[in-house]
Short mmCIF file of C-alpha atoms in Angstrom, two decimals:
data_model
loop_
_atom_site.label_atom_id
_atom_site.label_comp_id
_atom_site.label_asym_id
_atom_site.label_seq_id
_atom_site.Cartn_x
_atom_site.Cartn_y
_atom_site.Cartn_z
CA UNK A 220 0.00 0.00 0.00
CA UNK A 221 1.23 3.34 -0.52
CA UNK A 222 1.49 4.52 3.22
CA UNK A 223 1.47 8.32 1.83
CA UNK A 224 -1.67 8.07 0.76
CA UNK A 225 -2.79 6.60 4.04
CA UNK A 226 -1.51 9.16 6.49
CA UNK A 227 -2.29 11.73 4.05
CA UNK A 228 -5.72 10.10 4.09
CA UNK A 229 -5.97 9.72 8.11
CA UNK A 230 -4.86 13.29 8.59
CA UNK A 231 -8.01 14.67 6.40
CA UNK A 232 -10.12 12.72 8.30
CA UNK A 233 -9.14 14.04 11.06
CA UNK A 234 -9.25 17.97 10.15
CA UNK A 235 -12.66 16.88 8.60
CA UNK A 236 -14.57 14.86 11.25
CA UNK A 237 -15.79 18.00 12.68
CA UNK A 238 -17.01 20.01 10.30
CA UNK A 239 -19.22 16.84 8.64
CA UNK A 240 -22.72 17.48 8.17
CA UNK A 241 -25.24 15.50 10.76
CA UNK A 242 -26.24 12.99 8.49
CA UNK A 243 -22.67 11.64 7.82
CA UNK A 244 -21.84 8.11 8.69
CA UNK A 245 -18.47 9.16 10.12
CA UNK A 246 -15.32 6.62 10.20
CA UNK A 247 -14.93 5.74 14.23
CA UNK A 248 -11.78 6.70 15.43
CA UNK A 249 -8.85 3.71 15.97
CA UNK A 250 -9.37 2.43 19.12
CA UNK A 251 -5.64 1.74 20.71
CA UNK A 252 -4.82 -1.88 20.62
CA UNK A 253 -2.16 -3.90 21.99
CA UNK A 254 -0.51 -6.09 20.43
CA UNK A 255 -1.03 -8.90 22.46
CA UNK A 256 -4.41 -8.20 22.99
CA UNK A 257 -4.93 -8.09 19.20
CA UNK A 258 -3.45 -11.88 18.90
CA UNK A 259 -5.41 -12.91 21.85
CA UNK A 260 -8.40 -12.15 19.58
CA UNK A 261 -7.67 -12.95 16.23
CA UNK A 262 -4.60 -15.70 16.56
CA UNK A 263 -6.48 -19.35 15.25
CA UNK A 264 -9.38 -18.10 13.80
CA UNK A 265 -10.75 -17.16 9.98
CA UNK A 266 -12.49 -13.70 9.71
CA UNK A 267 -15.18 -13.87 7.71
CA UNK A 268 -16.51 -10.60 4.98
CA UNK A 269 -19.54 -9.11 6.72
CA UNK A 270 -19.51 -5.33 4.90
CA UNK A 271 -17.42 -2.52 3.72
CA UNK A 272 -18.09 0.57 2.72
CA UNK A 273 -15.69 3.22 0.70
CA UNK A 274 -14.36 6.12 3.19
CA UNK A 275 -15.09 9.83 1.51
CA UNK A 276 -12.68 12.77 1.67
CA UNK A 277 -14.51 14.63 3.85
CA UNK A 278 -14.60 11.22 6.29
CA UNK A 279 -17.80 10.31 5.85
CA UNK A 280 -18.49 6.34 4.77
CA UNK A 281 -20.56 5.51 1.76
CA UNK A 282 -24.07 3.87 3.13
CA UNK A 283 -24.06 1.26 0.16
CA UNK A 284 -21.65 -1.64 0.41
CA UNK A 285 -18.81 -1.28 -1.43
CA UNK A 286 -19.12 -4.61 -3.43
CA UNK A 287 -23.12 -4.13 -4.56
CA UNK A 288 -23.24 -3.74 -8.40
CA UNK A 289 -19.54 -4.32 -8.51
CA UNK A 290 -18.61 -5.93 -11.50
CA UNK A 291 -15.46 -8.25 -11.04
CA UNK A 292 -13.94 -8.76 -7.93
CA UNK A 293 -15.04 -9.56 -4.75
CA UNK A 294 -13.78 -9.33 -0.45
CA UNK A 295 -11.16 -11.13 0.66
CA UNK A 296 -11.27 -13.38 4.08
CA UNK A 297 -8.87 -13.79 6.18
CA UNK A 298 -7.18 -16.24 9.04
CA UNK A 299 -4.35 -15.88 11.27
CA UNK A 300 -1.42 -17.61 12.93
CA UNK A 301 0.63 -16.91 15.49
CA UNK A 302 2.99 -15.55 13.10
CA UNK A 303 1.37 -15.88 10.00
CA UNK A 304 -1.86 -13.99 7.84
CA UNK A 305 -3.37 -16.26 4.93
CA UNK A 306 -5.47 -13.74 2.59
CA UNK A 307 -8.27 -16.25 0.69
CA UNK A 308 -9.29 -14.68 -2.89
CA UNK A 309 -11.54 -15.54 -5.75
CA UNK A 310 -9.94 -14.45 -8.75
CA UNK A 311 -12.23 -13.88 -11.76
CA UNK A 312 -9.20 -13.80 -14.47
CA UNK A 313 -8.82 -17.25 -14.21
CA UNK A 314 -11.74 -18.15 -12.49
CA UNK A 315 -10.30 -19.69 -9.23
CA UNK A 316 -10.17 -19.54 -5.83
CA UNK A 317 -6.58 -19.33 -4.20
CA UNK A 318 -4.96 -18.45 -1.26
CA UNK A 319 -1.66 -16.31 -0.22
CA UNK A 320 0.18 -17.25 3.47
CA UNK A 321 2.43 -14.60 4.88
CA UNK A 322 4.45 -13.42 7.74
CA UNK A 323 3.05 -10.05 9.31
CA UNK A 324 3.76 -8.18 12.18
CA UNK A 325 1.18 -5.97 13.92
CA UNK A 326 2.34 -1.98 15.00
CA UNK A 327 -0.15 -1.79 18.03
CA UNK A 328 1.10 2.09 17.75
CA UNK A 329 -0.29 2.37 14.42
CA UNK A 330 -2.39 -0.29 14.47
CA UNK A 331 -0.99 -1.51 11.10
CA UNK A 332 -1.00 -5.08 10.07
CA UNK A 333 2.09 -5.62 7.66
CA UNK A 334 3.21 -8.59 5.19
CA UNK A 335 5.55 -8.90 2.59
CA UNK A 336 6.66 -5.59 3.21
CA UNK A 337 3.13 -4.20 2.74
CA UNK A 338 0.16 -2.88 4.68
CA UNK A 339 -2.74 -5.41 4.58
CA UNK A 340 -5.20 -3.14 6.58
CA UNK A 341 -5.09 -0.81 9.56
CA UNK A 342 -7.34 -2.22 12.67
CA UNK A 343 -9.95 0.50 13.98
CA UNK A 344 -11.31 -2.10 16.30
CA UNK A 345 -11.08 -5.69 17.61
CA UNK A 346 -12.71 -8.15 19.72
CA UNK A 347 -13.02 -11.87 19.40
CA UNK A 348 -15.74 -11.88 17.86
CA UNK A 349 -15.67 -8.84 15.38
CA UNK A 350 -12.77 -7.18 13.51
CA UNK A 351 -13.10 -3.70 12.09
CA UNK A 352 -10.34 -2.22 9.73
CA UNK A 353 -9.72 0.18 7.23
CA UNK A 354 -8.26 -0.80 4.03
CA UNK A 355 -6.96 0.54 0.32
CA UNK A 356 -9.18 -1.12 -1.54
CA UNK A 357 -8.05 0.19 -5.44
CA UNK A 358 -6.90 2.68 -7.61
CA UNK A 359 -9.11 4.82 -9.40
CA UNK A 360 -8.11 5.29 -13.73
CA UNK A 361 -7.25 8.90 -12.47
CA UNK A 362 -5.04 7.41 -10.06
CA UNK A 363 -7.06 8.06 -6.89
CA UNK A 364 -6.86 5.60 -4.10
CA UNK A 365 -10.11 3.98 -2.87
CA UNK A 366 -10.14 2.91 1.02
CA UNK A 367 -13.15 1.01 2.57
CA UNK A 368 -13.85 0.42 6.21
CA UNK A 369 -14.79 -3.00 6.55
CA UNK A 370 -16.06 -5.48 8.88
CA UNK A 371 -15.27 -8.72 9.67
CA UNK A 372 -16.83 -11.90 11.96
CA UNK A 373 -14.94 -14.79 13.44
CA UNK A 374 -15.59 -18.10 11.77
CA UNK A 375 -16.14 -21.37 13.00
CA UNK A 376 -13.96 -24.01 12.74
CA UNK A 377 -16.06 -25.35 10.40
CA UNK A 378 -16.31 -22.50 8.34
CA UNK A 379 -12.33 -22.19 8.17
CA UNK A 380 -12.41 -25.57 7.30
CA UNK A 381 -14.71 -25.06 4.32
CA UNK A 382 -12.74 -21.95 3.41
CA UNK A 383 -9.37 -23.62 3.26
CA UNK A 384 -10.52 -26.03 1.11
CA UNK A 385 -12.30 -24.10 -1.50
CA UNK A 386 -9.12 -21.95 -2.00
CA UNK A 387 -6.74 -24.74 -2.77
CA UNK A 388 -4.52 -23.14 -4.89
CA UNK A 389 -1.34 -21.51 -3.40
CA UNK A 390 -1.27 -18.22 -5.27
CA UNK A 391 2.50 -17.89 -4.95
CA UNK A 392 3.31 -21.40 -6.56
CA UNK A 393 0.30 -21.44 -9.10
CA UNK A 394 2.10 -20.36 -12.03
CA UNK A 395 4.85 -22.90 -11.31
CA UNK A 396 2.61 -25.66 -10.55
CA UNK A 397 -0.29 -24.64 -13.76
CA UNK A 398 1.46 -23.31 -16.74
CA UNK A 399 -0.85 -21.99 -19.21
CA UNK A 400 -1.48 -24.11 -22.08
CA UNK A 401 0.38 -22.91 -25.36
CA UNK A 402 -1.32 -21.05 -27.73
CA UNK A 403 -3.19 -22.23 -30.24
CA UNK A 404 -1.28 -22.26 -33.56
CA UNK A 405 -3.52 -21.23 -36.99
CA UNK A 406 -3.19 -24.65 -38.83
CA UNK A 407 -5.28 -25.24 -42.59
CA UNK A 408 -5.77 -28.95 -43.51
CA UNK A 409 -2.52 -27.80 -45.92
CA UNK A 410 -0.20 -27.28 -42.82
CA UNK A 411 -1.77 -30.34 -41.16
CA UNK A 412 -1.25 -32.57 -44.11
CA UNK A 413 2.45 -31.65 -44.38
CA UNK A 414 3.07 -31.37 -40.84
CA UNK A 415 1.37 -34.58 -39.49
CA UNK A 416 0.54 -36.72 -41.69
CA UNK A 417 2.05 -40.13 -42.74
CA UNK A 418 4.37 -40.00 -39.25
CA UNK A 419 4.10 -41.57 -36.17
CA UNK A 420 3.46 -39.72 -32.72
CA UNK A 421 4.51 -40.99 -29.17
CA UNK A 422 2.64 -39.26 -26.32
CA UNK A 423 5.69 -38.13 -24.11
CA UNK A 424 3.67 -35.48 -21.57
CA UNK A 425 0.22 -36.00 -20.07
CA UNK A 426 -1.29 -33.76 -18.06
CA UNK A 427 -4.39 -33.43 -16.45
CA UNK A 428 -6.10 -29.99 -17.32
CA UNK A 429 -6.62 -27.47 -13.70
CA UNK A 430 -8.52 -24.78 -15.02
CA UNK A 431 -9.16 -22.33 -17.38
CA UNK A 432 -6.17 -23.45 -20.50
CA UNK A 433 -3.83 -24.36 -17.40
CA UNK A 434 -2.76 -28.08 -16.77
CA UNK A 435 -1.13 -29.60 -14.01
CA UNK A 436 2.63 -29.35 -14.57
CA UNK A 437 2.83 -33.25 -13.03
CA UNK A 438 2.81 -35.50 -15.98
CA UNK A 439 0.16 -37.98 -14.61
CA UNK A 440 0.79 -41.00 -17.21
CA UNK A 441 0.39 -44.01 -15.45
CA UNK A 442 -1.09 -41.80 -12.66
CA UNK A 443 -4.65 -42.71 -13.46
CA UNK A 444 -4.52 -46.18 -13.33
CA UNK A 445 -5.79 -47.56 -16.72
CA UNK A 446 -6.02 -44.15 -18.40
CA UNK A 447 -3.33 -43.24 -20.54
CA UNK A 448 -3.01 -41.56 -24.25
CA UNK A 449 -2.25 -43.71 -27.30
CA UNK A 450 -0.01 -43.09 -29.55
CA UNK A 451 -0.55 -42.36 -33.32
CA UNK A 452 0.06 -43.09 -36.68
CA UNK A 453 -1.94 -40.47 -39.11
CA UNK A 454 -2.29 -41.45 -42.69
CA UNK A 455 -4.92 -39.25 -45.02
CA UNK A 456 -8.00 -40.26 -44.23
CA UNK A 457 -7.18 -42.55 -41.01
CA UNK A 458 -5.84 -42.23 -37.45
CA UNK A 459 -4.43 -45.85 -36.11
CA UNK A 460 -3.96 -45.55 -32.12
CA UNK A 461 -2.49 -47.86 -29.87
CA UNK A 462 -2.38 -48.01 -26.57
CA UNK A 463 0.57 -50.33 -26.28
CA UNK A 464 0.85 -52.62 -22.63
CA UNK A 465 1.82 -51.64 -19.50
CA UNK A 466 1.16 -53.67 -16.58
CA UNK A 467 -2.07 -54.77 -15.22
CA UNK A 468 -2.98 -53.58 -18.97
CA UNK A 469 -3.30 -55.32 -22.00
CA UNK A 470 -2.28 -53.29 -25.42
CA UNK A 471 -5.27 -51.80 -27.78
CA UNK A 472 -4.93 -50.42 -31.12
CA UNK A 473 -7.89 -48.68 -33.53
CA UNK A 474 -7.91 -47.70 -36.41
CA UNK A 475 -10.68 -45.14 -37.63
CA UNK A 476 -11.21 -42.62 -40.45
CA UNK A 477 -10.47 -39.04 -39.24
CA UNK A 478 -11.91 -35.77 -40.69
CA UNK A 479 -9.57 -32.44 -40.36
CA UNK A 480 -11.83 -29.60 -39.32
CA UNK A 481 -9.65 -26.72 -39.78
CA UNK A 482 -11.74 -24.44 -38.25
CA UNK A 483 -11.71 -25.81 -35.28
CA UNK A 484 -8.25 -27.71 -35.61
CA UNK A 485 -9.37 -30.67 -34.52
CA UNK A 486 -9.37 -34.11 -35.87
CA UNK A 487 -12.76 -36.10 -36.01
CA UNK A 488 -12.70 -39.72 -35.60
CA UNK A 489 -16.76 -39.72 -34.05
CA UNK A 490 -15.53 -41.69 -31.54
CA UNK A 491 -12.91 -41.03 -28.64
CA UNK A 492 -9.47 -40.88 -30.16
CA UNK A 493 -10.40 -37.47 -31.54
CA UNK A 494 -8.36 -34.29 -30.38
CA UNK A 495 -7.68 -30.48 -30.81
CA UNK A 496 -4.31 -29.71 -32.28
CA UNK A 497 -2.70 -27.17 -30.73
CA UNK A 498 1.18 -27.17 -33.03
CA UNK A 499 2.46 -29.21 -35.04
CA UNK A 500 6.28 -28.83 -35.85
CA UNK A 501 8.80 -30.63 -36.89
CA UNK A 502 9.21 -33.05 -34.22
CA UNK A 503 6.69 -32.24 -31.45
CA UNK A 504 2.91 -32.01 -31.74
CA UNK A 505 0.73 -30.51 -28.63
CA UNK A 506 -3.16 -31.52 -28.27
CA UNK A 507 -5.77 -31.17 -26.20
CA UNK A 508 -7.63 -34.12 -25.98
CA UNK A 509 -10.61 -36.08 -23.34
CA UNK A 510 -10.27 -39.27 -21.94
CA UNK A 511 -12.79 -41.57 -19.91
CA UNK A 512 -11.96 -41.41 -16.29
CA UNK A 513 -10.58 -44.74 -14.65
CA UNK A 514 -13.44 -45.11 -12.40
CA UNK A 515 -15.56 -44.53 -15.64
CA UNK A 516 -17.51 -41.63 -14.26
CA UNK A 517 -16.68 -38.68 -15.87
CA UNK A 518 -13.93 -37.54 -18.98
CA UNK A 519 -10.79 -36.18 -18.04
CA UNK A 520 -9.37 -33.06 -20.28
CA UNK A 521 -5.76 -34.09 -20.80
CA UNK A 522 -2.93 -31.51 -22.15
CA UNK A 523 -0.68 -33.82 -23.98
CA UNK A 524 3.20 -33.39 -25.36
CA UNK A 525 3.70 -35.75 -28.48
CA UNK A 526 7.29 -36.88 -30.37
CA UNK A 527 7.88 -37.55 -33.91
CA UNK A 528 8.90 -41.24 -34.25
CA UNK A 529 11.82 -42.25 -35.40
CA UNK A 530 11.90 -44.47 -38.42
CA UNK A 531 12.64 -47.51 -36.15
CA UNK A 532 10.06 -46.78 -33.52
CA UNK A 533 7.17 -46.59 -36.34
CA UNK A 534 8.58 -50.08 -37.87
CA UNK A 535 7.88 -51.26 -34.31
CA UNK A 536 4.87 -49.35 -33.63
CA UNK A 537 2.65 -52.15 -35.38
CA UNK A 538 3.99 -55.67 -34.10
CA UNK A 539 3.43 -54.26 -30.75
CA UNK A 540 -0.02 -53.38 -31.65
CA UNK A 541 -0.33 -56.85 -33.39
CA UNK A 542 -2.22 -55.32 -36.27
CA UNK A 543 -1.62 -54.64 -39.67
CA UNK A 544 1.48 -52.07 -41.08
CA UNK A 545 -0.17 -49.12 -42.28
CA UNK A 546 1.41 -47.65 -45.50
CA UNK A 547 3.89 -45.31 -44.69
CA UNK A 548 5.17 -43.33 -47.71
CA UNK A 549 3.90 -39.86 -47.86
CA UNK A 550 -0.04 -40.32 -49.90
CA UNK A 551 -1.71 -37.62 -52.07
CA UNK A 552 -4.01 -35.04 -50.83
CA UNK A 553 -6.95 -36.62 -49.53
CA UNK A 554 -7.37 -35.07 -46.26
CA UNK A 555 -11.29 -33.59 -45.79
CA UNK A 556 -12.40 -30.61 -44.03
CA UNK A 557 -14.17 -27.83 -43.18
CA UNK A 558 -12.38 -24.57 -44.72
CA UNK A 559 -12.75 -21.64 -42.11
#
């Protein structure tokens, strides 16, 4: 927070409280707090969003809550430690709900709550049951800082509980942990015909799709039990997969015509070996593709890394499928599709 703004903010309210009209809702004045009085109160518990309301420049508060009619967004909880504050967020970009831990230290002088070497809020009062704290809330386009007074209840165990585990992703490790999915490259049934087809493709990466385009970074082959991603051979008009064995699995193999829709870049089979092609180079191809779940109940989006095969690997890429060699010399033009 920029702590200018705040004492620059406190001091108006302060020259201001007096002279505000009857009617004003003023901000109460910060009660002194100790600091061990403050842990005594807060230390174990969640805090739960009850209201806030935006603090005027003339130190009156706003009678409407701060977050009706907002669009995006939304109040944070909170829950503390003995030495640490974790800040629980929905965050609409993605969508998700994550969480951030950090030390803090409290200023029982100020009344400031610090972490990471920021303020998180300023406490105007506390008891165990009810926490009330000013806050910057945002920045205004014409750079204009926006503070609300807010309010906050204790939770219940159960309710911290419930809290925790809807915001299971650790904000500072997310990227690490859920890259975003590559984007998707512009391929016509011309680039897909010269890129992909008549080659073989081993699945090298498979990874179980988080949330919106991210994946897990954990490659999860063999992580699902039974479920696992075939590998390919694309010839013109037909997609041969095999699922070669592993154990407690016998090998499969397929082989089904395909159609090319380019404007969607993905390959058609009408069954469940179809997939969305994200690249194609010249030895790696990236797809998106959905597998039935172990247990059978549900499909599982998959993010999946795929090699070229070498010239040996495809000549051994049937036997183990016990089927049939495809033909493998490069075949004329017949790919189908839908033209954008």
């Amino acid at each position: 927070m920029n702590r200018l703004h705040l004492h620059l903010l406190l001091a108006l309210l302060a020259w201001a409280l007096p002279a505000a009209a009857d009617d004003c809702n003023r901000l109460p004045a910060p009660q002194p707090v100790l600091a061990d009085y403050f842990m005594r109160c807060v230390g174990g518990k969640g805090w739960r969003y009850v209201e806030s309301h935006e603090v005027k420049a003339n130190g009156c508060i706003d009678k409407r809550d701060y977050w009706d009619g907002h669009a995006g967004g939304g109040p944070v909880q909170y829950a503390f430690t003995a030495d640490s504050v974790t800040t629980f967020m929905d965050i609409d970009a993605y969508p998700l709900k994550g969480y951030r831990r950090q030390a803090f230290a409290f200023s029982g002088v100020e009344g400031r709550v610090t972490a990471g070497g920021a303020e998180v809020f300023r406490v105007i009062s506390v008891t165990p049951e009810t926490l009330k704290i000013l806050k910057y809330q945002a920045m205004r386009g014409d750079g204009t800082p926006v503070y609300v007074y807010a309010t906050y209840r204790a939770m219940s165990a159960q309710e911290l509980d419930s809290c925790r585990a809807s915001h299971r992703y650790d904000l500072d490790t997310f990227n690490a942990l859920y890259p975003v999915v590559p984007e998707q490259e512009r391929l016509t049934a011309a680039d897909f015909e010269s890129r992909a087809v008549g080659y073989g493709w081993r699945c090298t990466e498979m990874h179980k799709m988080e949330t919106d385009w991210r994946y897990d970074a954990e490659d999860c082959r063999g992580g699902f039990e039974a479920l696992a991603a075939e590998d390919y051979f694309i010839s013109a008009d037909s997609l041969t997969a095999c699922l070669p064995p592993a154990p407690g699995r016998q090998g499969s193999s397929a082989s089904v015509k395909y159609t090319y829709l380019a404007n969607g870049f993905y390959v058609s089979t009408g069954v469940s070996t179809g997939f969305r092609v994200l690249s194609v180079g010249d030895s790696e191809m990236r797809i998106l593709r959905r597998l039935p779940s172990a247990d059978g109940s549900q499909p599982v989006s998959l993010y999946c890394v795929y090699r070229k095969m070498t010239d040996d690997e495809l000549r051994e890429f049937i036997p183990g499928c016990q089927m049939p060699a495809p033909t493998l010399p490069k075949v004329e033009n017949l790919i189908s599709y839908v033209a954008d």
